Short mmCIF file of C-alpha atoms in Angstrom, two decimals:
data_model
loop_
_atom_site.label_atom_id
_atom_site.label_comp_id
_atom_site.label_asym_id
_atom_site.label_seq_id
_atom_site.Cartn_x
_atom_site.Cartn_y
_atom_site.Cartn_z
CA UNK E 1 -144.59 -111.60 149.91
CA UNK E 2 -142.74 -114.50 148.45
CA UNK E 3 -138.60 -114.49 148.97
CA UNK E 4 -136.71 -115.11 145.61
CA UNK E 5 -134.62 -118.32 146.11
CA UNK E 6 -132.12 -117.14 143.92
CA UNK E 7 -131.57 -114.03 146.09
CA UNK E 8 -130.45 -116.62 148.57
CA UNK E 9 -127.78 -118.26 146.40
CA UNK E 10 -124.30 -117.21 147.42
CA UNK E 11 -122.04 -116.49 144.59
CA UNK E 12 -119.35 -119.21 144.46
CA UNK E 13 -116.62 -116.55 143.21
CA UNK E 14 -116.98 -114.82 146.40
CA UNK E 15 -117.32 -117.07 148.66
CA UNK E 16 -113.62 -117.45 150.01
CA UNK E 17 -114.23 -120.89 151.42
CA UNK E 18 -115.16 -122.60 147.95
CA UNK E 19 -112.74 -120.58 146.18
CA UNK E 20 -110.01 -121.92 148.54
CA UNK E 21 -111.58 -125.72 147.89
CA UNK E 22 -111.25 -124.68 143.89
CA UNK E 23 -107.93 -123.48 144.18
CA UNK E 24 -106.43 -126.48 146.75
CA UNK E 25 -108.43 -129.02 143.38
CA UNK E 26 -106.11 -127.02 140.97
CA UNK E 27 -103.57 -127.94 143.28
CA UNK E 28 -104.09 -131.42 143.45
CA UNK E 29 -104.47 -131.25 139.72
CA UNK E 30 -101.35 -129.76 139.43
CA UNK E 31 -103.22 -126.56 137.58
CA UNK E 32 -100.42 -124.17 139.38
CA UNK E 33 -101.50 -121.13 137.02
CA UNK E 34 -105.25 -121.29 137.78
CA UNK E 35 -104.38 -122.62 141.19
CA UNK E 36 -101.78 -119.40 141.60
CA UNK E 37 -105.04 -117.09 140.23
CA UNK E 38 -107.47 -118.39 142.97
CA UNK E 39 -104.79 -117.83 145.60
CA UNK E 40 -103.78 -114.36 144.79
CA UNK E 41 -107.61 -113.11 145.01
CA UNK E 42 -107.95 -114.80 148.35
CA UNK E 43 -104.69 -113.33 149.68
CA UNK E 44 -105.90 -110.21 147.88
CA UNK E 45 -109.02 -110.09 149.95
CA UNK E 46 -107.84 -111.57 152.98
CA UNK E 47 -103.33 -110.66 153.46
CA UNK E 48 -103.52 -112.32 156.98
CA UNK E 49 -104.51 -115.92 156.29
CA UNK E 50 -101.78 -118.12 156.55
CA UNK E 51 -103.07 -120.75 154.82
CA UNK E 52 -104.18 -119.01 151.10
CA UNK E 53 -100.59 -117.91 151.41
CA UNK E 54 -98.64 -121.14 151.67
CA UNK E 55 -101.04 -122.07 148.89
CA UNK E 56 -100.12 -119.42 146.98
CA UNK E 57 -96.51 -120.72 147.89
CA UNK E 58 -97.17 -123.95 146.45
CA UNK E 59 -98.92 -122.95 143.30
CA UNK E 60 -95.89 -120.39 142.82
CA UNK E 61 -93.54 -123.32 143.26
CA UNK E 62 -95.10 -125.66 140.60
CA UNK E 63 -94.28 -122.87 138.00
CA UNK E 64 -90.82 -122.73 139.58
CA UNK E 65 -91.56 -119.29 140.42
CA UNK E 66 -88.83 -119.45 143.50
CA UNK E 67 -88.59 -115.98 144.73
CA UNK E 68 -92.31 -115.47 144.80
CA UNK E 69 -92.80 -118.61 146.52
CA UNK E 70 -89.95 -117.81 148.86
CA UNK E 71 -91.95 -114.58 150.10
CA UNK E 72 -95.31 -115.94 150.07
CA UNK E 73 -94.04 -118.84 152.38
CA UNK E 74 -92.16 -116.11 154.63
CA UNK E 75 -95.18 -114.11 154.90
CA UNK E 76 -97.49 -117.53 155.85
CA UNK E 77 -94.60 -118.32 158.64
CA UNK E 78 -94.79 -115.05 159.81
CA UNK E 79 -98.77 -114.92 160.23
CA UNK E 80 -98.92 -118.87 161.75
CA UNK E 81 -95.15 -120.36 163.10
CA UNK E 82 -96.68 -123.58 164.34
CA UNK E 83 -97.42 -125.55 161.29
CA UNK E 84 -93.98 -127.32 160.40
CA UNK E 85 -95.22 -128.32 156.82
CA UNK E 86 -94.50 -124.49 155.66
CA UNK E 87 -91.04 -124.38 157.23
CA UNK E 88 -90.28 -127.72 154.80
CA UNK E 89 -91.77 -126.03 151.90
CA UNK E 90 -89.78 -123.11 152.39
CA UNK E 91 -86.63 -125.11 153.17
CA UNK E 92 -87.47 -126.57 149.32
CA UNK E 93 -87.84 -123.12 147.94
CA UNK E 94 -84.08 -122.00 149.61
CA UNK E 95 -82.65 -125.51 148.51
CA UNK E 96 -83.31 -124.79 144.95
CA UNK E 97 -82.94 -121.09 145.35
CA UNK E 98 -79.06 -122.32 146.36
CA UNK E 99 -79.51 -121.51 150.10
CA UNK E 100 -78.63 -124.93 151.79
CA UNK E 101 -77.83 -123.38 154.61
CA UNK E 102 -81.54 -121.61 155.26
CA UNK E 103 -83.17 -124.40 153.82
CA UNK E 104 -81.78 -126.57 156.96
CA UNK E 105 -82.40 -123.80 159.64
CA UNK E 106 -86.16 -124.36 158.54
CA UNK E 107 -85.75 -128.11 158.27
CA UNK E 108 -84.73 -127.94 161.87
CA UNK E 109 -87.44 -125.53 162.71
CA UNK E 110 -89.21 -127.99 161.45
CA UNK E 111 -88.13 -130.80 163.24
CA UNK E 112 -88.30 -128.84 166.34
CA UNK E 113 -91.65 -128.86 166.42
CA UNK E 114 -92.52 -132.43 165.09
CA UNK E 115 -89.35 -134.29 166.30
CA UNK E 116 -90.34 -137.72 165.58
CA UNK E 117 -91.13 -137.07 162.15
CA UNK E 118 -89.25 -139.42 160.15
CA UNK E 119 -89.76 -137.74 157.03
CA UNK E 120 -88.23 -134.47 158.02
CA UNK E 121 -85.23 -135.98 159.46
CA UNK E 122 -84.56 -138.01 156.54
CA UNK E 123 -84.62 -134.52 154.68
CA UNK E 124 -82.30 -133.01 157.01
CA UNK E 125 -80.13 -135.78 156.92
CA UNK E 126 -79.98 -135.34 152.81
CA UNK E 127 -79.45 -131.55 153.08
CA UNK E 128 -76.68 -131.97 156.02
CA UNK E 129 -74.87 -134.37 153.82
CA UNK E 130 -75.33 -132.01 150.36
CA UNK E 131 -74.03 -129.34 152.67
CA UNK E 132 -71.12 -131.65 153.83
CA UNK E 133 -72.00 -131.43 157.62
CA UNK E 134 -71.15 -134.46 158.39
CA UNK E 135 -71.76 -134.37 162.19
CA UNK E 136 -75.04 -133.09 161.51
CA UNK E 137 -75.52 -135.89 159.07
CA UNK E 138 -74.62 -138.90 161.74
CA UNK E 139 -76.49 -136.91 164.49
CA UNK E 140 -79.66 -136.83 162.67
CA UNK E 141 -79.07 -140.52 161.67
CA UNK E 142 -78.65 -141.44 165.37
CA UNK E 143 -82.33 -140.04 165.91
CA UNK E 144 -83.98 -141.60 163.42
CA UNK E 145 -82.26 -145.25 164.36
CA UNK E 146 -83.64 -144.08 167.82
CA UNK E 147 -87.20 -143.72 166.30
CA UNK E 148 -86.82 -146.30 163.38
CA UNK E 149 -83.70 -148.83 163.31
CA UNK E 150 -85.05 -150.53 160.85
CA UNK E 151 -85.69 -147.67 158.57
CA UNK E 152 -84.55 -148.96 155.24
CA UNK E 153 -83.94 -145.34 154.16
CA UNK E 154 -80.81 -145.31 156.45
CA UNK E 155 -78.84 -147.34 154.38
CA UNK E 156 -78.89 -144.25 151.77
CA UNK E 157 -76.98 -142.13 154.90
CA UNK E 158 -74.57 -144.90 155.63
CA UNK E 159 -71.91 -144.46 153.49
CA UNK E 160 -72.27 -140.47 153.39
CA UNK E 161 -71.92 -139.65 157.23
CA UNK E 162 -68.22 -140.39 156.77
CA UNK E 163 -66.25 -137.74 156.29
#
């Protein structure tokens, strides 16, 4: 008996690993609706994976939907605390959401875990000063001058540390 080859052929809508690779393209395509329609299947299918939710985070937060973003990224943070990038995207949602003082609990969460990270100091720093903490503000300056002196970034922070 021969085998049918097509009865070998997976089919790419249900295979969660190339429907995750379609939805991150949307993504990077900035297709947030189809992106947000791949993502909800996958979290449909699979509610613990960490990762199809903060990319159902993201494509909610391209269509500015906040609050859905803001639990999506909750639930992702809940499933996997170790990967800081969700605790900045979060910290975005909550900063536009009017929650400066969560977002930088989750910037610092972040930092905590990748404390060199120049990038997420330099958004502390800019959510300290918005908040108008200005200790915070010349504390987290201090660390990146220890990382980075030369850090022409800095000279955006000068001025503001001062209360």
């Amino acid at each position: 008996p021969t085998s049918d080859p097509v009865e070998n052929v997976v089919e790419p809508a249900c295979d969660p690993e190339i429907m995750c690779k379609l939805g991150v393209s949307y993504l990077r395509d900035e297709l947030h609706g189809k992106a947000e329609e791949i993502f909800q299947q996958l979290v449909m299918t699979c509610p613990e994976n960490a990762i199809y939710l903060s990319n159902l985070g993201l494509a909610l937060y391209g269509q500015k939907k906040l609050e859905e973003a803001l639990g999506a990224y909750q639930k992702a943070i809940a499933l996997d605390d170790t990967r800081p990038g969700r605790y900045i995207s979060l910290a975005q949602v909550l900063r536009e959401l009017d929650r400066l003082e969560d977002a930088i609990l989750h910037v610092k969460q972040a930092v905590s875990i990748e404390e060199r990270n120049l990038e997420y100091l330099l958004l502390l720093a800019d959510m300290c000063r918005a908040a108008e903490k200005h200790e915070d503000v010349r504390a987290t300056i201090q660390l990146i001058m220890e990382i980075d002196p030369e850090d022409s970034r800095l000279q955006d922070f000068q001025d503001s540390s001062q209360p």
